[in-house]
């Protein structure tokens, strides 16, 4: 399991082959991408001024209704196998 302590990501391109990705009070600036091959993604945002796109080929996707449209900040999450939760 990967537990994130760093709360600020800027133009991040993260990949996880196998395992869980969990983080609280996260801020994503710029264009960010998270690709997970196998595992769960659980993210709690601190700043909701972001466009979130999430897609799991085999799993549930639950994205909070709180994000506000942003032309500058995006987060794209893809998972081949596993659930995605963004709060």
PDB file of C-alpha atoms in Angstrom:
ATOM      1  CA  UNK A   1       0.000   0.000   0.000  1.00  0.00           C
ATOM      2  CA  UNK A   2       1.230   3.502  -0.870  1.00  0.00           C
ATOM      3  CA  UNK A   3       0.222   6.237   1.581  1.00  0.00           C
ATOM      4  CA  UNK A   4       0.829   9.778   0.355  1.00  0.00           C
ATOM      5  CA  UNK A   5       2.119  12.347   2.837  1.00  0.00           C
ATOM      6  CA  UNK A   6       2.949  15.032   0.268  1.00  0.00           C
ATOM      7  CA  UNK A   7      -0.170  17.086  -0.354  1.00  0.00           C
ATOM      8  CA  UNK A   8       0.775  19.163  -3.422  1.00  0.00           C
ATOM      9  CA  UNK A   9       1.219  17.760  -6.926  1.00  0.00           C
ATOM     10  CA  UNK A  10       2.001  19.941  -9.952  1.00  0.00           C
ATOM     11  CA  UNK A  11       1.826  18.456 -13.454  1.00  0.00           C
ATOM     12  CA  UNK A  12       2.356  14.981 -11.971  1.00  0.00           C
ATOM     13  CA  UNK A  13       2.354  11.802 -14.063  1.00  0.00           C
ATOM     14  CA  UNK A  14       2.086   8.865 -11.648  1.00  0.00           C
ATOM     15  CA  UNK A  15       1.898   5.144 -12.449  1.00  0.00           C
ATOM     16  CA  UNK A  16       1.265   2.225 -10.117  1.00  0.00           C
ATOM     17  CA  UNK A  17       1.494  -1.346 -11.412  1.00  0.00           C
ATOM     18  CA  UNK A  18      -0.050  -3.069  -8.390  1.00  0.00           C
ATOM     19  CA  UNK A  19      -1.237  -1.828  -5.027  1.00  0.00           C
ATOM     20  CA  UNK A  20      -3.451   0.733  -3.361  1.00  0.00           C
ATOM     21  CA  UNK A  21      -3.116   4.497  -3.721  1.00  0.00           C
ATOM     22  CA  UNK A  22      -4.503   6.522  -0.835  1.00  0.00           C
ATOM     23  CA  UNK A  23      -4.119  10.216  -0.019  1.00  0.00           C
ATOM     24  CA  UNK A  24      -5.849  12.872   2.088  1.00  0.00           C
ATOM     25  CA  UNK A  25      -6.004  16.655   1.698  1.00  0.00           C
ATOM     26  CA  UNK A  26      -4.397  16.533  -1.742  1.00  0.00           C
ATOM     27  CA  UNK A  27      -3.970  19.521  -4.051  1.00  0.00           C
ATOM     28  CA  UNK A  28      -3.403  19.016  -7.782  1.00  0.00           C
ATOM     29  CA  UNK A  29      -2.153  22.008  -9.794  1.00  0.00           C
ATOM     30  CA  UNK A  30      -1.763  21.929 -13.556  1.00  0.00           C
ATOM     31  CA  UNK A  31      -2.467  18.773 -15.546  1.00  0.00           C
ATOM     32  CA  UNK A  32      -2.092  15.592 -13.487  1.00  0.00           C
ATOM     33  CA  UNK A  33      -2.435  11.930 -14.407  1.00  0.00           C
ATOM     34  CA  UNK A  34      -2.640   8.763 -12.313  1.00  0.00           C
ATOM     35  CA  UNK A  35      -2.571   5.353 -14.023  1.00  0.00           C
ATOM     36  CA  UNK A  36      -3.171   2.223 -11.953  1.00  0.00           C
ATOM     37  CA  UNK A  37      -2.919  -1.257 -13.448  1.00  0.00           C
ATOM     38  CA  UNK A  38      -4.329  -3.222 -10.493  1.00  0.00           C
ATOM     39  CA  UNK A  39      -5.478  -1.704  -7.210  1.00  0.00           C
ATOM     40  CA  UNK A  40      -7.782   0.703  -5.428  1.00  0.00           C
ATOM     41  CA  UNK A  41      -7.531   4.504  -5.611  1.00  0.00           C
ATOM     42  CA  UNK A  42      -8.879   6.553  -2.682  1.00  0.00           C
ATOM     43  CA  UNK A  43      -8.248  10.299  -2.813  1.00  0.00           C
ATOM     44  CA  UNK A  44      -9.578  13.080  -0.577  1.00  0.00           C
ATOM     45  CA  UNK A  45      -9.098  16.497  -2.162  1.00  0.00           C
ATOM     46  CA  UNK A  46      -8.231  19.619  -0.208  1.00  0.00           C
ATOM     47  CA  UNK A  47      -8.809  22.010  -3.131  1.00  0.00           C
ATOM     48  CA  UNK A  48     -11.918  21.324  -5.223  1.00  0.00           C
ATOM     49  CA  UNK A  49     -11.028  23.777  -8.025  1.00  0.00           C
ATOM     50  CA  UNK A  50     -10.191  21.002 -10.462  1.00  0.00           C
ATOM     51  CA  UNK A  51     -11.672  18.996 -13.314  1.00  0.00           C
ATOM     52  CA  UNK A  52     -11.665  15.294 -12.426  1.00  0.00           C
ATOM     53  CA  UNK A  53     -11.988  12.523 -14.995  1.00  0.00           C
ATOM     54  CA  UNK A  54     -11.943   8.946 -13.729  1.00  0.00           C
ATOM     55  CA  UNK A  55     -12.354   5.653 -15.569  1.00  0.00           C
ATOM     56  CA  UNK A  56     -12.024   2.095 -14.324  1.00  0.00           C
ATOM     57  CA  UNK A  57     -12.227  -0.668 -16.901  1.00  0.00           C
ATOM     58  CA  UNK A  58     -13.244  -3.171 -14.213  1.00  0.00           C
ATOM     59  CA  UNK A  59     -14.390  -1.478 -11.026  1.00  0.00           C
ATOM     60  CA  UNK A  60     -16.609   1.226  -9.561  1.00  0.00           C
ATOM     61  CA  UNK A  61     -15.985   4.960  -9.929  1.00  0.00           C
ATOM     62  CA  UNK A  62     -17.253   7.402  -7.293  1.00  0.00           C
ATOM     63  CA  UNK A  63     -16.318  11.073  -7.724  1.00  0.00           C
ATOM     64  CA  UNK A  64     -17.634  13.759  -5.380  1.00  0.00           C
ATOM     65  CA  UNK A  65     -19.894  16.473  -6.758  1.00  0.00           C
ATOM     66  CA  UNK A  66     -17.784  19.170  -5.050  1.00  0.00           C
ATOM     67  CA  UNK A  67     -15.184  19.945  -7.757  1.00  0.00           C
ATOM     68  CA  UNK A  68     -15.535  23.362  -9.399  1.00  0.00           C
ATOM     69  CA  UNK A  69     -14.654  23.770 -13.070  1.00  0.00           C
ATOM     70  CA  UNK A  70     -11.068  24.812 -13.660  1.00  0.00           C
ATOM     71  CA  UNK A  71      -9.329  25.563 -16.939  1.00  0.00           C
ATOM     72  CA  UNK A  72      -5.916  25.235 -15.275  1.00  0.00           C
ATOM     73  CA  UNK A  73      -6.198  22.206 -12.963  1.00  0.00           C
ATOM     74  CA  UNK A  74      -7.082  18.687 -14.110  1.00  0.00           C
ATOM     75  CA  UNK A  75      -6.793  15.203 -12.668  1.00  0.00           C
ATOM     76  CA  UNK A  76      -7.209  12.165 -14.910  1.00  0.00           C
ATOM     77  CA  UNK A  77      -7.344   8.760 -13.207  1.00  0.00           C
ATOM     78  CA  UNK A  78      -7.453   5.452 -15.068  1.00  0.00           C
ATOM     79  CA  UNK A  79      -7.516   1.955 -13.637  1.00  0.00           C
ATOM     80  CA  UNK A  80      -7.531  -1.377 -15.438  1.00  0.00           C
ATOM     81  CA  UNK A  81      -8.752  -3.301 -12.382  1.00  0.00           C
ATOM     82  CA  UNK A  82      -9.935  -1.650  -9.179  1.00  0.00           C
ATOM     83  CA  UNK A  83     -12.268   0.945  -7.717  1.00  0.00           C
ATOM     84  CA  UNK A  84     -11.688   4.705  -7.842  1.00  0.00           C
ATOM     85  CA  UNK A  85     -12.993   7.038  -5.123  1.00  0.00           C
ATOM     86  CA  UNK A  86     -12.442  10.815  -5.134  1.00  0.00           C
ATOM     87  CA  UNK A  87     -13.903  12.822  -2.244  1.00  0.00           C
TER      88      UNK A  87
END
